[in-house]
Amino acid sequence: MNRIGVFGGSFNPPHLGHLAAARFFAEELRLEKLWITPANVPPLRAALRGAAGADRLRLCELTFAGDPRFAVSDLELRRAGVSYTMDTLREIQAQEPGAALFLLTGTDQLQRFTQWKDWRGILGLSTLCVLQRDAAPLALPPGLPPERVRLLHGFAPLAISATQIREQLGAGEDVSPWLAPAALHYIKEKGLFDCE
Ligand code: ATP
């Protein structure tokens, strides 16, 4: 049975913390393929300010390039509207018949996972895999079935977020430690995130 991963996010912009998480996930779960799906409109968030979908997609392609397991997909952007994970899993399941699906999130998302639309259905279609993101504990919150959630211990997250990168770019600060060089080049060339 194919082992297929799914990694969604705003990726506004994608950064080296995302890349490290994707690599760790692919290794730990022995994935054949990892779908990376930038959201059109992320649920449970204030309106997205930053880069347009087409630019976030291109930035993902540049950031996640070079690993044959990684497949950046525009399926959430094409679907338009709010990007619900359940819809994404259904689409991927249709394209990967019979595969075992593994969904990646950081601990920040785990705390509010039961607010996700159709979270029980998500756990029916995929195994939720969680890695350390911030200070929030890597532990199963009450109410989630342990057999459908895997806590991925041993990941040391980069202390970075896209929000911080957007702020630093807006202030003209150096963000090169946090971004793939090709992604930084694209951001500068297109003047994204109010950078010079
Ligand atoms: P923002 O600051 O705009 O909220 P973000 O940096 O948190 O953005 P998202 O696109 O919202 O990035 O995150 C997508 C997924 O990547 C989430 O599951 C999140 O937990 C995970 N993630 C983000 N940054 C890191 C990091 N530094 N280390 C590990 N996982 C991360």
CSV table of C-alpha atoms and ligand atoms in Angstrom, one decimal:
chain,number,residue,atom,x,y,z
A,1,MET,CA,0.0,0.0,0.0
A,2,ASN,CA,1.4,3.4,-0.9
A,3,ARG,CA,2.1,5.7,1.9
A,4,ILE,CA,1.1,9.3,1.0
A,5,GLY,CA,1.6,12.4,3.1
A,6,VAL,CA,-0.4,15.7,3.0
A,7,PHE,CA,1.1,19.0,4.2
A,8,GLY,CA,-1.2,22.0,4.0
A,9,GLY,CA,-0.7,25.6,5.1
A,10,SER,CA,-0.9,29.2,4.0
A,11,PHE,CA,2.7,29.1,3.1
A,12,ASN,CA,2.7,32.9,3.1
A,13,PRO,CA,5.7,32.5,2.5
A,14,PRO,CA,7.0,29.0,2.8
A,15,HIS,CA,10.1,28.9,4.9
A,16,LEU,CA,12.9,26.6,6.0
A,17,GLY,CA,10.9,25.6,9.1
A,18,HIS,CA,8.3,24.1,6.7
A,19,LEU,CA,11.0,22.4,4.7
A,20,ALA,CA,12.6,20.8,7.7
A,21,ALA,CA,9.1,19.6,8.9
A,22,ALA,CA,8.4,18.1,5.5
A,23,ARG,CA,11.7,16.3,5.4
A,24,PHE,CA,11.3,14.9,8.9
A,25,PHE,CA,7.7,13.8,8.2
A,26,ALA,CA,8.7,12.1,4.9
A,27,GLU,CA,11.5,10.2,6.7
A,28,GLU,CA,9.6,9.2,9.8
A,29,LEU,CA,6.5,7.9,7.9
A,30,ARG,CA,8.6,6.4,5.1
A,31,LEU,CA,6.4,8.3,2.6
A,32,GLU,CA,6.5,7.6,-1.1
A,33,LYS,CA,5.0,11.0,-1.9
A,34,LEU,CA,4.2,14.2,0.1
A,35,TRP,CA,1.5,16.5,-1.3
A,36,ILE,CA,2.1,20.1,-0.4
A,37,THR,CA,-1.0,22.1,-0.8
A,38,PRO,CA,-1.0,25.9,-0.3
A,39,ALA,CA,-4.5,27.0,0.8
A,40,ASN,CA,-6.7,29.3,-1.2
A,41,VAL,CA,-8.5,30.7,1.9
A,42,PRO,CA,-7.3,29.1,5.1
A,43,PRO,CA,-10.2,28.3,7.5
A,44,LEU,CA,-10.2,29.7,11.1
A,45,ARG,CA,-8.0,32.7,10.2
A,46,ALA,CA,-8.4,36.4,9.5
A,47,ALA,CA,-8.2,37.3,5.8
A,48,LEU,CA,-4.8,36.4,4.3
A,49,ARG,CA,-2.6,39.4,3.8
A,50,GLY,CA,0.6,38.8,1.9
A,51,ALA,CA,1.1,37.1,-1.4
A,52,ALA,CA,-1.4,36.0,-3.9
A,53,GLY,CA,-2.1,32.3,-4.4
A,54,ALA,CA,-0.1,32.0,-7.6
A,55,ASP,CA,2.9,33.5,-5.9
A,56,ARG,CA,2.6,31.3,-2.8
A,57,LEU,CA,2.4,28.3,-5.2
A,58,ARG,CA,5.5,29.4,-7.0
A,59,LEU,CA,7.3,30.0,-3.7
A,60,CYS,CA,6.4,26.5,-2.6
A,61,GLU,CA,7.7,25.0,-5.8
A,62,LEU,CA,11.0,26.9,-5.3
A,63,THR,CA,11.3,26.0,-1.6
A,64,PHE,CA,10.4,22.3,-1.9
A,65,ALA,CA,12.3,21.7,-5.1
A,66,GLY,CA,14.9,18.9,-5.4
A,67,ASP,CA,13.2,16.1,-3.4
A,68,PRO,CA,11.4,13.7,-5.7
A,69,ARG,CA,9.0,12.8,-3.0
A,70,PHE,CA,7.6,16.3,-2.7
A,71,ALA,CA,4.7,17.3,-5.0
A,72,VAL,CA,3.5,20.9,-4.7
A,73,SER,CA,-0.1,21.0,-5.8
A,74,ASP,CA,-2.5,23.8,-6.7
A,75,LEU,CA,-5.6,21.7,-5.9
A,76,GLU,CA,-6.8,24.0,-3.1
A,77,LEU,CA,-6.1,27.1,-5.2
A,78,ARG,CA,-8.1,25.7,-8.1
A,79,ARG,CA,-11.0,24.6,-5.9
A,80,ALA,CA,-11.4,28.3,-4.8
A,81,GLY,CA,-13.3,29.3,-1.7
A,82,VAL,CA,-12.3,28.2,1.8
A,83,SER,CA,-9.8,25.4,1.8
A,84,TYR,CA,-11.2,22.6,4.0
A,85,THR,CA,-8.8,19.8,4.7
A,86,MET,CA,-11.6,17.2,4.3
A,87,ASP,CA,-12.2,18.3,0.7
A,88,THR,CA,-8.5,18.1,0.0
A,89,LEU,CA,-8.2,14.6,1.4
A,90,ARG,CA,-11.1,13.4,-0.7
A,91,GLU,CA,-9.5,14.8,-3.8
A,92,ILE,CA,-6.1,13.2,-3.0
A,93,GLN,CA,-7.8,9.9,-2.1
A,94,ALA,CA,-9.5,9.9,-5.5
A,95,GLN,CA,-6.1,10.4,-7.2
A,96,GLU,CA,-4.2,7.9,-5.0
A,97,PRO,CA,-6.7,5.0,-4.7
A,98,GLY,CA,-5.9,2.5,-2.0
A,99,ALA,CA,-3.2,4.7,-0.4
A,100,ALA,CA,-2.7,5.2,3.3
A,101,LEU,CA,-2.9,8.9,3.9
A,102,PHE,CA,-1.0,10.8,6.6
A,103,LEU,CA,-1.8,14.4,7.4
A,104,LEU,CA,0.9,16.6,8.9
A,105,THR,CA,0.3,19.5,11.4
A,106,GLY,CA,2.3,21.3,14.0
A,107,THR,CA,1.4,21.4,17.7
A,108,ASP,CA,-0.1,24.8,17.2
A,109,GLN,CA,-2.8,23.3,15.1
A,110,LEU,CA,-3.4,20.3,17.3
A,111,GLN,CA,-4.7,22.4,20.1
A,112,ARG,CA,-7.7,23.5,18.0
A,113,PHE,CA,-8.0,20.4,15.7
A,114,THR,CA,-11.6,19.7,17.0
A,115,GLN,CA,-12.6,23.1,15.6
A,116,TRP,CA,-11.7,21.9,12.1
A,117,LYS,CA,-14.6,21.2,9.8
A,118,ASP,CA,-15.5,17.5,9.8
A,119,TRP,CA,-12.5,16.6,12.0
A,120,ARG,CA,-13.9,13.1,12.7
A,121,GLY,CA,-14.1,12.5,8.9
A,122,ILE,CA,-10.5,13.8,8.5
A,123,LEU,CA,-9.4,11.1,11.1
A,124,GLY,CA,-11.4,8.5,9.2
A,125,LEU,CA,-9.5,9.3,5.9
A,126,SER,CA,-6.0,9.9,7.3
A,127,THR,CA,-3.7,9.5,10.3
A,128,LEU,CA,-3.1,12.8,11.9
A,129,CYS,CA,0.7,13.3,12.4
A,130,VAL,CA,1.9,16.0,14.8
A,131,LEU,CA,5.3,17.4,15.3
A,132,GLN,CA,6.6,20.0,17.7
A,133,ARG,CA,6.1,23.5,16.4
A,134,ASP,CA,6.3,25.8,19.4
A,135,ALA,CA,6.1,25.6,23.2
A,136,ALA,CA,2.7,23.8,23.1
A,137,PRO,CA,3.2,20.3,24.5
A,138,LEU,CA,3.4,17.4,22.0
A,139,ALA,CA,0.6,15.4,23.7
A,140,LEU,CA,-2.7,14.1,22.7
A,141,PRO,CA,-5.5,16.5,23.6
A,142,PRO,CA,-8.6,15.0,25.3
A,143,GLY,CA,-11.2,13.7,22.9
A,144,LEU,CA,-8.9,12.6,20.0
A,145,PRO,CA,-8.7,8.8,19.3
A,146,PRO,CA,-5.1,7.8,20.0
A,147,GLU,CA,-5.1,5.2,17.3
A,148,ARG,CA,-5.7,7.9,14.7
A,149,VAL,CA,-3.1,10.3,15.9
A,150,ARG,CA,0.7,9.9,15.8
A,151,LEU,CA,2.9,12.2,17.8
A,152,LEU,CA,6.3,12.5,16.0
A,153,HIS,CA,8.8,13.0,18.7
A,154,GLY,CA,12.4,14.1,18.1
A,155,PHE,CA,11.8,17.0,15.8
A,156,ALA,CA,13.6,20.3,16.7
A,157,PRO,CA,11.6,23.0,15.1
A,158,LEU,CA,13.2,26.2,13.7
A,159,ALA,CA,12.0,29.1,15.7
A,160,ILE,CA,10.4,30.9,12.8
A,161,SER,CA,7.0,31.7,11.4
A,162,ALA,CA,5.7,33.2,8.2
A,163,THR,CA,4.3,36.1,10.2
A,164,GLN,CA,7.7,37.0,11.5
A,165,ILE,CA,9.2,36.8,8.0
A,166,ARG,CA,6.5,39.1,6.6
A,167,GLU,CA,7.2,41.6,9.4
A,168,GLN,CA,10.9,41.4,8.8
A,169,LEU,CA,10.6,41.8,5.1
A,170,GLY,CA,8.3,44.8,5.6
A,171,ALA,CA,10.9,46.4,7.9
A,172,GLY,CA,13.7,45.7,5.3
A,173,GLU,CA,15.5,43.2,7.6
A,174,ASP,CA,17.6,40.3,6.4
A,175,VAL,CA,15.5,37.1,6.2
A,176,SER,CA,18.0,35.0,4.3
A,177,PRO,CA,18.5,32.6,7.2
A,178,TRP,CA,14.9,31.5,7.0
A,179,LEU,CA,14.2,31.1,3.3
A,180,ALA,CA,15.3,29.0,0.4
A,181,PRO,CA,17.6,31.2,-1.7
A,182,ALA,CA,15.5,30.8,-4.8
A,183,ALA,CA,12.4,31.8,-2.9
A,184,LEU,CA,14.1,34.9,-1.5
A,185,HIS,CA,15.2,35.8,-5.0
A,186,TYR,CA,11.6,35.5,-6.2
A,187,ILE,CA,10.2,37.6,-3.4
A,188,LYS,CA,12.7,40.4,-4.0
A,189,GLU,CA,12.2,40.3,-7.8
A,190,LYS,CA,8.5,40.6,-7.4
A,191,GLY,CA,8.6,43.0,-4.5
A,192,LEU,CA,6.3,40.7,-2.4
A,193,PHE,CA,5.5,41.4,1.2
A,194,ASP,CA,6.3,45.1,0.8
A,195,CYS,CA,10.0,44.4,0.5
A,196,GLU,CA,12.2,46.8,-1.5
B,1,ATP,P1,1.8,32.2,9.9
B,1,ATP,O1,2.9,32.8,10.8
B,1,ATP,O2,1.4,33.0,8.8
B,1,ATP,O3,0.7,31.7,10.8
B,1,ATP,P2,3.2,29.7,9.7
B,1,ATP,O4,4.7,29.9,9.6
B,1,ATP,O5,2.7,29.2,10.9
B,1,ATP,O6,2.4,30.9,9.2
B,1,ATP,P3,1.6,28.0,8.0
B,1,ATP,O7,1.6,28.0,6.6
B,1,ATP,O8,0.4,28.5,8.8
B,1,ATP,O9,2.9,28.7,8.5
B,1,ATP,O10,1.9,26.5,8.6
B,1,ATP,C1,1.6,25.3,7.9
B,1,ATP,C2,2.0,24.2,8.7
B,1,ATP,O11,3.4,24.2,9.0
B,1,ATP,C3,1.3,24.1,10.1
B,1,ATP,O12,0.9,22.8,10.4
B,1,ATP,C4,2.4,24.6,11.1
B,1,ATP,O13,2.2,24.0,12.3
B,1,ATP,C5,3.6,24.1,10.4
B,1,ATP,N1,4.8,24.9,10.6
B,1,ATP,C6,4.9,26.2,10.4
B,1,ATP,N2,6.1,26.7,10.8
B,1,ATP,C7,6.8,25.6,11.3
B,1,ATP,C8,8.1,25.5,11.9
B,1,ATP,N3,8.9,26.5,12.1
B,1,ATP,N4,8.4,24.2,12.3
B,1,ATP,C9,7.6,23.2,12.2
B,1,ATP,N5,6.3,23.3,11.6
B,1,ATP,C10,6.0,24.5,11.2
